[in-house]
PDB file of C-alpha atoms in Angstrom:
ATOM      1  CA  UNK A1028      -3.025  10.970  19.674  1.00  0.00           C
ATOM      2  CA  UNK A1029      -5.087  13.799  21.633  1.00  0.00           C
ATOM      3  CA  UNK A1030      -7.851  15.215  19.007  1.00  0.00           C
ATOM      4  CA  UNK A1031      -5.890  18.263  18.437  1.00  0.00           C
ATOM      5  CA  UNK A1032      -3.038  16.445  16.793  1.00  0.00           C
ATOM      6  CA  UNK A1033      -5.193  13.890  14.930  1.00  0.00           C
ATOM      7  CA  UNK A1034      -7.129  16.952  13.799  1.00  0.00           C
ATOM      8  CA  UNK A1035      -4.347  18.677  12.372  1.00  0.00           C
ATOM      9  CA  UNK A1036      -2.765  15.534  11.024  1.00  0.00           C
ATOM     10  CA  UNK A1037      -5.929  15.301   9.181  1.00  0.00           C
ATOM     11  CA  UNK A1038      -5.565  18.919   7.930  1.00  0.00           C
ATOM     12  CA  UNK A1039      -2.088  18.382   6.770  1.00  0.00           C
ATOM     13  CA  UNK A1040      -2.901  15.221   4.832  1.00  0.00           C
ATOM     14  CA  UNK A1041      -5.548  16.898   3.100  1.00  0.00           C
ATOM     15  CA  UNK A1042      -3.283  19.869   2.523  1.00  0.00           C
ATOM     16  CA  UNK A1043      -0.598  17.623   1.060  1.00  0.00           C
ATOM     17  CA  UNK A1044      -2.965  15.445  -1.316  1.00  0.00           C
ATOM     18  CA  UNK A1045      -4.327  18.623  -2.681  1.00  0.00           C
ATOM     19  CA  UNK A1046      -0.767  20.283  -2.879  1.00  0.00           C
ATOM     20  CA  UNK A1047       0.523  17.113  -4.759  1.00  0.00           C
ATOM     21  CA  UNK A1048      -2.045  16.883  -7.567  1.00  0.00           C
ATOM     22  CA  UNK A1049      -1.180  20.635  -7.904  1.00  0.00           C
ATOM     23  CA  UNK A1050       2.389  20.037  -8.296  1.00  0.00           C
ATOM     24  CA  UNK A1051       3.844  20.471  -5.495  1.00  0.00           C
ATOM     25  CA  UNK A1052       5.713  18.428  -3.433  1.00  0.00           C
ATOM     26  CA  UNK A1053       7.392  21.405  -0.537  1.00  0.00           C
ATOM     27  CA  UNK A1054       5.018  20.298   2.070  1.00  0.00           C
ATOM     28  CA  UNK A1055       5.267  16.916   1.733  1.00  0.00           C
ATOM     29  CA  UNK A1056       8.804  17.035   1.763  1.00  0.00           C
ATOM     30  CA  UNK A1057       8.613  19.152   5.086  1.00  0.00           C
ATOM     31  CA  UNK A1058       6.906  16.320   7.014  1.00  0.00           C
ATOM     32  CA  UNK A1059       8.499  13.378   5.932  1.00  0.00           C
ATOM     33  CA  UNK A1060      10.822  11.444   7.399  1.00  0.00           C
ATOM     34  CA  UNK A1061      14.114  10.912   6.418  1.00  0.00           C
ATOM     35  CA  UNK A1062      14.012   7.195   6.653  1.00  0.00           C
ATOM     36  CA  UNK A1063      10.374   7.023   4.960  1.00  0.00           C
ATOM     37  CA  UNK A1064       8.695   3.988   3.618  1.00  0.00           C
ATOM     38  CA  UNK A1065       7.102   4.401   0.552  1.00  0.00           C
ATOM     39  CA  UNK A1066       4.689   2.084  -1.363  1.00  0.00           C
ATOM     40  CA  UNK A1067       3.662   2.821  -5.021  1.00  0.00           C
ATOM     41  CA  UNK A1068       0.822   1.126  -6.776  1.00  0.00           C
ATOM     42  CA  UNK A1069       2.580  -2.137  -8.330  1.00  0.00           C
ATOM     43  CA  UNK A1070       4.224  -4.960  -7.117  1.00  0.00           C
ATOM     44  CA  UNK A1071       7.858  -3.947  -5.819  1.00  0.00           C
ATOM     45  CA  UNK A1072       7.719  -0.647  -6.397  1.00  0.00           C
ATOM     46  CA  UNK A1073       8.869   0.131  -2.536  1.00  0.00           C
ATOM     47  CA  UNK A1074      11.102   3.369  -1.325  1.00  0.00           C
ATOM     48  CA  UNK A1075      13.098   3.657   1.681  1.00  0.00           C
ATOM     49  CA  UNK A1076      14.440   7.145   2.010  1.00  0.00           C
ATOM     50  CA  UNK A1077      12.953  10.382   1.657  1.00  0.00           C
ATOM     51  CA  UNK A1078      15.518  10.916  -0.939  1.00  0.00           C
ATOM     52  CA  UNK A1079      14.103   8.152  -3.244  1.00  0.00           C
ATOM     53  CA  UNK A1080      10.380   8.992  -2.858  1.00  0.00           C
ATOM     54  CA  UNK A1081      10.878  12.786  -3.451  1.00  0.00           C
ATOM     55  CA  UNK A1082      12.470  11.765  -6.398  1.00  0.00           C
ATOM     56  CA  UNK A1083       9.540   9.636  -7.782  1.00  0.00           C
ATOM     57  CA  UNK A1084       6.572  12.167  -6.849  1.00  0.00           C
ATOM     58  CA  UNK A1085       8.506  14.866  -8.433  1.00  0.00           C
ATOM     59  CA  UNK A1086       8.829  12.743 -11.760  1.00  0.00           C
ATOM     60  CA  UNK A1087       5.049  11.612 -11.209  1.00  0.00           C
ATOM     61  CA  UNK A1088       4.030  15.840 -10.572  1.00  0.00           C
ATOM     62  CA  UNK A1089       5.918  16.200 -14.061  1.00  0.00           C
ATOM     63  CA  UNK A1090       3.861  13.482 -15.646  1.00  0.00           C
ATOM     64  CA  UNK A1091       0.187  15.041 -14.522  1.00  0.00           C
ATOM     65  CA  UNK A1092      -1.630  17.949 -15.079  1.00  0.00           C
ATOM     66  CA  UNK A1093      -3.151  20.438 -12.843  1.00  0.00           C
ATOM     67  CA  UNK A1094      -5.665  18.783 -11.008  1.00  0.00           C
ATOM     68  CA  UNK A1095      -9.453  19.624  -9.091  1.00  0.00           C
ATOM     69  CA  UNK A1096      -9.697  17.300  -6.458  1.00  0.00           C
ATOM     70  CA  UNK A1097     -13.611  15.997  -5.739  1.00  0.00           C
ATOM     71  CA  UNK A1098     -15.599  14.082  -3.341  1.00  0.00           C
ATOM     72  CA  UNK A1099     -12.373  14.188  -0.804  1.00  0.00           C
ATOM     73  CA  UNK A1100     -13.305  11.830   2.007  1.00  0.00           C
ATOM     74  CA  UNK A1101     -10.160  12.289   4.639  1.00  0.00           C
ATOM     75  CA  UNK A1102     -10.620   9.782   7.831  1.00  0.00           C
ATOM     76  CA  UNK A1103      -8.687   8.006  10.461  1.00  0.00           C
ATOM     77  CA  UNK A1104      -8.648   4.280  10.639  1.00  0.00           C
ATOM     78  CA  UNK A1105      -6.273   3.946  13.623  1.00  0.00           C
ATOM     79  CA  UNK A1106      -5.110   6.289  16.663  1.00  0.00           C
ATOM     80  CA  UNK A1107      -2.767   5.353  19.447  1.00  0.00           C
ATOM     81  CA  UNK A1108      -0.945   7.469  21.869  1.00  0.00           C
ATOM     82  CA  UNK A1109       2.186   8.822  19.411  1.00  0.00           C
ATOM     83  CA  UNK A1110       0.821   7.347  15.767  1.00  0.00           C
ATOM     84  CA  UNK A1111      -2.316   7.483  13.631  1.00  0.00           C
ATOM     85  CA  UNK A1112      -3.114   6.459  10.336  1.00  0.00           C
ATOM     86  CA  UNK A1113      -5.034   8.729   7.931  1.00  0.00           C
ATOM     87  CA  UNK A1114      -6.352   7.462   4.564  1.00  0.00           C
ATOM     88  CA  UNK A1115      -7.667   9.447   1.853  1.00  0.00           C
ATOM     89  CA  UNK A1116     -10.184   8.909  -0.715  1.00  0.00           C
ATOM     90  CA  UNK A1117     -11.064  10.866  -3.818  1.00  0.00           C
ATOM     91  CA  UNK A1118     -11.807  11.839  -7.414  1.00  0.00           C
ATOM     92  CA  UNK A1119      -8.853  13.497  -9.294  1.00  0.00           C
ATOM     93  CA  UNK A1120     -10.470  15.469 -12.329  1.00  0.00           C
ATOM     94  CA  UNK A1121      -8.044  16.726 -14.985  1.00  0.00           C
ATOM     95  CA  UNK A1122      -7.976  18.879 -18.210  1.00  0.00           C
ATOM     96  CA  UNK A1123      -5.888  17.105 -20.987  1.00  0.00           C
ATOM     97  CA  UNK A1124      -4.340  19.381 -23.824  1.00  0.00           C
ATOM     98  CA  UNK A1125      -6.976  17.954 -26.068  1.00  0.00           C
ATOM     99  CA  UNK A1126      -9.863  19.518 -23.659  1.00  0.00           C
ATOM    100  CA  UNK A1127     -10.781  16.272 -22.400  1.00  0.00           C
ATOM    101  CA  UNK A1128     -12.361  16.110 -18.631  1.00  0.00           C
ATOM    102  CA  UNK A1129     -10.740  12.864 -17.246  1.00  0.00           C
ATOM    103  CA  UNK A1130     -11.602  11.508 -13.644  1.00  0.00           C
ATOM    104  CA  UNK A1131     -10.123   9.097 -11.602  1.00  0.00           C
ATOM    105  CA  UNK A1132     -10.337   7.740  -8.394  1.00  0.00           C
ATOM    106  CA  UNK A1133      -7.475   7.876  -5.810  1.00  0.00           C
ATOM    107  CA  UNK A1134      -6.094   6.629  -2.311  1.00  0.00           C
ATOM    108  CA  UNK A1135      -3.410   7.563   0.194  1.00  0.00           C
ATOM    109  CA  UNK A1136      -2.729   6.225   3.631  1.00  0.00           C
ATOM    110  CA  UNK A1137      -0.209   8.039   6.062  1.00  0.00           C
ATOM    111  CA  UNK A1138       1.120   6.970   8.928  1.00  0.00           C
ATOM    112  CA  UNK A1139       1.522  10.199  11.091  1.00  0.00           C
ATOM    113  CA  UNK A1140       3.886  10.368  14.175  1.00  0.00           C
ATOM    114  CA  UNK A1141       3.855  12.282  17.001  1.00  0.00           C
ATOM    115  CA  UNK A1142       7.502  12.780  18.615  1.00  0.00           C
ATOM    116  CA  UNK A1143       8.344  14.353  22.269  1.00  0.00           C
ATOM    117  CA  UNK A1144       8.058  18.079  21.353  1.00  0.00           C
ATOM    118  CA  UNK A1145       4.463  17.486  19.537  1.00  0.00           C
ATOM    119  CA  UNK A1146       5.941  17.497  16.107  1.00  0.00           C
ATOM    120  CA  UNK A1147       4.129  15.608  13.266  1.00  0.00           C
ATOM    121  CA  UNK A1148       5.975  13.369  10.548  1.00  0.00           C
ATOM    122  CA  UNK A1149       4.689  10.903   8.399  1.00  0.00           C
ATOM    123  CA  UNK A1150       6.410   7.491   8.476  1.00  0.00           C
ATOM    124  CA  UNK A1151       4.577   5.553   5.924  1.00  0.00           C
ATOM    125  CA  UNK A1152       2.846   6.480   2.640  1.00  0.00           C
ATOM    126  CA  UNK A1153       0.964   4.795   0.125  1.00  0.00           C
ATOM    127  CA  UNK A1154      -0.750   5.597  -2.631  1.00  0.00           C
ATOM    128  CA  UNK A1155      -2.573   5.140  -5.826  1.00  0.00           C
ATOM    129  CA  UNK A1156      -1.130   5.943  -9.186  1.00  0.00           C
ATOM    130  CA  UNK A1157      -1.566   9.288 -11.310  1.00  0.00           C
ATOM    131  CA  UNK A1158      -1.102   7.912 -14.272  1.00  0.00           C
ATOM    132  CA  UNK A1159      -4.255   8.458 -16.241  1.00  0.00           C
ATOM    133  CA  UNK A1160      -3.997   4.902 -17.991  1.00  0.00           C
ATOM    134  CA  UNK A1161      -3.443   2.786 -14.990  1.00  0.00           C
ATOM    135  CA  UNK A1162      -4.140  -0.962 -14.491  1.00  0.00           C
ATOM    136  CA  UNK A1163      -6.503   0.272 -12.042  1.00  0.00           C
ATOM    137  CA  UNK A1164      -8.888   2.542 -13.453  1.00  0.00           C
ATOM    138  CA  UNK A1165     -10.826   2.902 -16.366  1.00  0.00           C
ATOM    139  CA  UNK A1166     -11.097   6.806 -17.798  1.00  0.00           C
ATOM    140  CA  UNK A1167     -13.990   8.315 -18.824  1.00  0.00           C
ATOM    141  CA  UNK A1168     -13.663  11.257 -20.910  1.00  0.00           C
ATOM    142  CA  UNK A1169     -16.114  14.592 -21.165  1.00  0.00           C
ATOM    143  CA  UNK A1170     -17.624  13.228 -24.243  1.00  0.00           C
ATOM    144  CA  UNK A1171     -19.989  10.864 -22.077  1.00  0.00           C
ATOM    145  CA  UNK A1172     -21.024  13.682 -19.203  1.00  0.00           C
ATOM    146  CA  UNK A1173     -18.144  15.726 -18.078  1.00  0.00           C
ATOM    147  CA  UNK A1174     -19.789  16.277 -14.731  1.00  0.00           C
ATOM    148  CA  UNK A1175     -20.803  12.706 -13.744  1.00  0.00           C
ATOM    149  CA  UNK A1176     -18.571  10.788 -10.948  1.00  0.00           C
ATOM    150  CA  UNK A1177     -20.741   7.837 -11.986  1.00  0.00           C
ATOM    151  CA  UNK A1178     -18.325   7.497 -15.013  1.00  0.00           C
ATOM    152  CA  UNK A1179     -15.412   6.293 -13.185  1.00  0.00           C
ATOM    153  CA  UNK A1180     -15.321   2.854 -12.788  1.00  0.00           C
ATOM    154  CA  UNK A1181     -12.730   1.467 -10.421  1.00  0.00           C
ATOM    155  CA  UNK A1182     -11.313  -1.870  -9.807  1.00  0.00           C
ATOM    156  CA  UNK A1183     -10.626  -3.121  -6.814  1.00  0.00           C
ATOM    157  CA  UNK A1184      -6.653  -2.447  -6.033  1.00  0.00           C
ATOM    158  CA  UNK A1185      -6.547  -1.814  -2.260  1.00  0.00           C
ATOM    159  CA  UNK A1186      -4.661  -4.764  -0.673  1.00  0.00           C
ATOM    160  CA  UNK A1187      -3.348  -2.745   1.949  1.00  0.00           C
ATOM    161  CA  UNK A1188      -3.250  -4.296   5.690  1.00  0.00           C
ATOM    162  CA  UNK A1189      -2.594  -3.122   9.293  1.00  0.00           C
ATOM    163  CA  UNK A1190      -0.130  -4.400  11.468  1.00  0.00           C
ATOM    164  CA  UNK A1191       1.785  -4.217  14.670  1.00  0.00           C
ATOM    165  CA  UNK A1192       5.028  -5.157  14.576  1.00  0.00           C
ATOM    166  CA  UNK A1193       7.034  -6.323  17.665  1.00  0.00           C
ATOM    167  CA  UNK A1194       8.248  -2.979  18.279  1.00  0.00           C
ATOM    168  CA  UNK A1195       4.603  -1.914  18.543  1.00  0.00           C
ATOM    169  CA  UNK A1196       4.598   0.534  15.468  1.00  0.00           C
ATOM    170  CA  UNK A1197       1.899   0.287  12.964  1.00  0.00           C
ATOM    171  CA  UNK A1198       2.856  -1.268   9.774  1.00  0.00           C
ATOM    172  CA  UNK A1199       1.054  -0.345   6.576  1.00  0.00           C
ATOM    173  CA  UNK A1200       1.595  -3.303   3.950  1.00  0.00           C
ATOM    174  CA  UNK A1201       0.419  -4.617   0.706  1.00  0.00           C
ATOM    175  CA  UNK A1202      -0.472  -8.150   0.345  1.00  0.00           C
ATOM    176  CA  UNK A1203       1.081  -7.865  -3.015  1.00  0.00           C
ATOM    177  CA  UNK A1204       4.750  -7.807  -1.314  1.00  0.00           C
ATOM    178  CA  UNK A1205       4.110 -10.355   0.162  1.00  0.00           C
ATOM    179  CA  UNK A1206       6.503 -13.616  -0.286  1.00  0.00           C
ATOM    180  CA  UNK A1207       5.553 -15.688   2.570  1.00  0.00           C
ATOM    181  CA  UNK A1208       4.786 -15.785   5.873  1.00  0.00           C
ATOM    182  CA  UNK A1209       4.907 -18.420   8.912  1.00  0.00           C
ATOM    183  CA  UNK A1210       3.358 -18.912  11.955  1.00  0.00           C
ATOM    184  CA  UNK A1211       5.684 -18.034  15.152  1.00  0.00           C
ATOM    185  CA  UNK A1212       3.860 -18.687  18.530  1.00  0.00           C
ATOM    186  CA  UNK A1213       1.215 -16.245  18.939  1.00  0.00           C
ATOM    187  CA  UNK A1214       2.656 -13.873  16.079  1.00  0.00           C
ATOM    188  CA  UNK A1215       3.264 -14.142  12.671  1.00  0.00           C
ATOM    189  CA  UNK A1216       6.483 -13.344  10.013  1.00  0.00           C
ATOM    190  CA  UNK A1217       5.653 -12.064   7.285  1.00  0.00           C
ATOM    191  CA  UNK A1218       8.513 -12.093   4.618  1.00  0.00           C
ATOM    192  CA  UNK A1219       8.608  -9.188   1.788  1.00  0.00           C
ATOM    193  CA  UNK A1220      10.741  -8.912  -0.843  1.00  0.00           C
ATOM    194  CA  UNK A1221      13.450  -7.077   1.179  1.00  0.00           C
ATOM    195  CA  UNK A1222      12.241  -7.532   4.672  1.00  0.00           C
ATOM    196  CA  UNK A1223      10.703  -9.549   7.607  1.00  0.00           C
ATOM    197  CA  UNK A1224       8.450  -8.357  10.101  1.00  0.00           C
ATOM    198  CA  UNK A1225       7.672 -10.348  13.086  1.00  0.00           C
ATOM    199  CA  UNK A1226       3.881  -9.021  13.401  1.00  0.00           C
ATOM    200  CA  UNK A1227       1.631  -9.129  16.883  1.00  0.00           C
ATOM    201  CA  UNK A1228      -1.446 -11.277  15.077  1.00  0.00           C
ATOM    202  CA  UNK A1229      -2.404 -14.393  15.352  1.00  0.00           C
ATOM    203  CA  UNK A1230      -1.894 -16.882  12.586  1.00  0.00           C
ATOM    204  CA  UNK A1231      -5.249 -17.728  12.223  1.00  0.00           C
ATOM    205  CA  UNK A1232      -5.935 -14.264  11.479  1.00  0.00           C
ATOM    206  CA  UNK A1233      -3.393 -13.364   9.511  1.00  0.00           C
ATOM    207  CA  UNK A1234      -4.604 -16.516   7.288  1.00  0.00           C
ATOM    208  CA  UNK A1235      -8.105 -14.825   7.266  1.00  0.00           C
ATOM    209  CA  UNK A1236      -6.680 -11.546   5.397  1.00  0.00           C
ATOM    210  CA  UNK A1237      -5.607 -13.179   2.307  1.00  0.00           C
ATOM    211  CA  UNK A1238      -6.957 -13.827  -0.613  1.00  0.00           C
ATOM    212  CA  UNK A1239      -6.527 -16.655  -3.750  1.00  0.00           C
ATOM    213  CA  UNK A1240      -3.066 -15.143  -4.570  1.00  0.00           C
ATOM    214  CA  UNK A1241      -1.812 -17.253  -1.530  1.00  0.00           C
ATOM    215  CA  UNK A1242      -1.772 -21.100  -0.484  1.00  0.00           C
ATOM    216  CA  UNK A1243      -0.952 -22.915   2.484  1.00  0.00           C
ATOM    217  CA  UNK A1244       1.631 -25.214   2.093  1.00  0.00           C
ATOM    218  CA  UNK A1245       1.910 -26.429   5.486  1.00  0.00           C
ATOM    219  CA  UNK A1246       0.313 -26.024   8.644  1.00  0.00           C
ATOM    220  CA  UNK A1247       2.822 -23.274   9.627  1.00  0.00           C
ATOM    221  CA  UNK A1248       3.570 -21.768   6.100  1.00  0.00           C
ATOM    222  CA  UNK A1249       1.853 -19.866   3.223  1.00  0.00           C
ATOM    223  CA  UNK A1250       3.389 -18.573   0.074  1.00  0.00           C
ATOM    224  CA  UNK A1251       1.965 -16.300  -2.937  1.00  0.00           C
ATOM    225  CA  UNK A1252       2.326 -18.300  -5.767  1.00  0.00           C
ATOM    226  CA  UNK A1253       3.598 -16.035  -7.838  1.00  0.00           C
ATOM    227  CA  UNK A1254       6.498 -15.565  -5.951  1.00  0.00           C
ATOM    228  CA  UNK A1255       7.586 -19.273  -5.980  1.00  0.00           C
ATOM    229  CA  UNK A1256      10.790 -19.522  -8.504  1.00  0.00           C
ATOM    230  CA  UNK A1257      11.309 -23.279  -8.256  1.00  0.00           C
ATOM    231  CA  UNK A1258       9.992 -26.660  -6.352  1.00  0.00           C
ATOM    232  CA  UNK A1259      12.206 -28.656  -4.835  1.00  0.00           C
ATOM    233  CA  UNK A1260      11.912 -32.204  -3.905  1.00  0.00           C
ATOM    234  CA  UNK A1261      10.407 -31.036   0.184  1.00  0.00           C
ATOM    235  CA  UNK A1262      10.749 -27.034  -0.791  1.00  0.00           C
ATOM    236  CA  UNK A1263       9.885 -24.313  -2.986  1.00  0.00           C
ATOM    237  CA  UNK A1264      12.213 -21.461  -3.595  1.00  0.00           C
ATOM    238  CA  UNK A1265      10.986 -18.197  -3.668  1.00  0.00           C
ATOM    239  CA  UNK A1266      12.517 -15.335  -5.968  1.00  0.00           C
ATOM    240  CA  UNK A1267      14.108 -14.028  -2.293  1.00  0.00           C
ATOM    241  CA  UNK A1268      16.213 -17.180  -2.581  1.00  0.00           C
ATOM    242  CA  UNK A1269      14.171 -18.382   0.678  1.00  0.00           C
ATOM    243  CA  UNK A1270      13.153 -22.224   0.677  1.00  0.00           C
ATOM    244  CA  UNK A1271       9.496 -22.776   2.650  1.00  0.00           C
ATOM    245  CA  UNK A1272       9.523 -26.304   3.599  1.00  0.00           C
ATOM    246  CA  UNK A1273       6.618 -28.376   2.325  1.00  0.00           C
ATOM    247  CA  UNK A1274       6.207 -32.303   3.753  1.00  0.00           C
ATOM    248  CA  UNK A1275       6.318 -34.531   0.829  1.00  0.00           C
ATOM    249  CA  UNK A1276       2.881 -35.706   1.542  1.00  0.00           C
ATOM    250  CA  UNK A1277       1.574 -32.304   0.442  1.00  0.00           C
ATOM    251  CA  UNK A1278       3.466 -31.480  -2.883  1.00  0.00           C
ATOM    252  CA  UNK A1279       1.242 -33.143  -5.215  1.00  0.00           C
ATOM    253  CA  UNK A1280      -1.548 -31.001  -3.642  1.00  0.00           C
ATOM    254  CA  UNK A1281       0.606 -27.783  -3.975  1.00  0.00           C
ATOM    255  CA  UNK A1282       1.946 -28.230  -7.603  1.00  0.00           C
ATOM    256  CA  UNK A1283      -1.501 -28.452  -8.148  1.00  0.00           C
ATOM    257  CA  UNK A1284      -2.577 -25.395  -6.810  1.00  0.00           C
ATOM    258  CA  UNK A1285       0.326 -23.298  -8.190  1.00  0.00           C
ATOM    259  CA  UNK A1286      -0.404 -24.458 -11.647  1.00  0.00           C
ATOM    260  CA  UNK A1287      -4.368 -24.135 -10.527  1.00  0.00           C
ATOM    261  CA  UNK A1288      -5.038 -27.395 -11.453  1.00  0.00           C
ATOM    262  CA  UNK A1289      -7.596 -29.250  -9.545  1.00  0.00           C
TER     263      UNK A1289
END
């Protein structure tokens, strides 16, 4: 995008984070797209309509509390000639009703698109949860220094990574939807739970982007273990219903590994 649009997509994602921990959820709803992809903070919680995701952030604005937003670090991390992607980094501090000062940290990424007219709409969003006990931040309250960002503590939870798929759009995913993937020439498909993307990157690095929640179970196939239902005799199953081949020579050595035994 020119610098005037990825300027004011900046503007506007900042404008909606802030709007959203205030409870509101009108300009959001002005730029996104009807057929928006949506990606919560835990494994399979995905929406595909603006409908659905409304829904949920209006449920999660009635859960919080009026928030100050600190230390708001807004940034691109990609910019081609109709899309960007914005992500957002920051400290949420809240009041309880029992006076407490809580803080925790946050993250968004948008995927902003720029149509014929020069009209921005966001594609793509993911985000952190606003839940003040979440699995992925601890909660500090104002009885240990109410104005010290030290006192968050945050565990690692972004597993997010950036694709092309082969109709050139960028694809925001987390490794945690992730069933399996195979190699395919010089691209790679990557199977979610409700979807495969044939993605422009290599296998070999593709492989380099996981982590220990995935094994290789053949030269052309990885799976996350945890979504492996059954083993066959030259297969495993995966909770898709999908069988990943595996030669028969290798399924000692992956039992072993999905039971993390050496």
């Amino acid at each position: 995008m020119k610098k005037e649009y990825l300027s004011r997509a900046m503007m506007l994602s900042r404008e909606i984070i802030d709007n959203l921990w205030n409870k509101d959820t009108t300009l959001a709803n002005q730029y996104f797209t009807d057929d928006i992809v949506g990606i919560g903070p835990y494994q399979g919680e995905f929406y595909h309509t603006k409908e659905q995701l409304m829904d949920t952030l209006e449920t999660l604005c009635d859960m919080i509390f009026i928030s100050e937003i600190l230390n708001e670090e807004i940034y691109p991390v990609a910019n081609e000639l109709h899309t960007c992607v914005i992500v957002g980094h920051f400290v949420v501090k809240t009041i309880q009703k029992d006076k407490d000062i809580n803080y925790m940290e946050q993250a968004v990424t948008l995927v902003w698109n720029l149509d014929k007219r020069g009209e921005l709409s966001i594609s793509h969003i993911h985000y952190s949860s606003p839940a003040v006990q979440s699995r992925f931040f601890e909660v500090f309250s104002s009885a240990k220094k109410a104005n010290d960002i030290d006192y968050v503590k945050v565990q690692n939870a972004d597993d997010l990574i950036s694709i092309k798929d082969a109709n050139k759009h960028i694809r925001i995913i987390s490794l945690s939807a992730v069933e399996y993937a195979k190699a395919l020439g010089h691209d790679t498909m990557i199977y979610l739970h409700d979807e495969a993307i044939q993605a422009k990157i290599s296998w070999k690095t593709f492989l380099a982007l996981l982590d220990n929640r995935f094994i290789k179970v053949h030269r052309s196939y990885v799976v996350q273990r945890e979504c492996v239902k059954l083993i066959g005799k030259n297969y495993l199953e995966m909770h898709s219903g999908d069988q990943v081949p595996v030669p028969v020579k290798n399924m000692r050595t992956v039992i072993n590994a999905l039971t993390h035994k050496k």
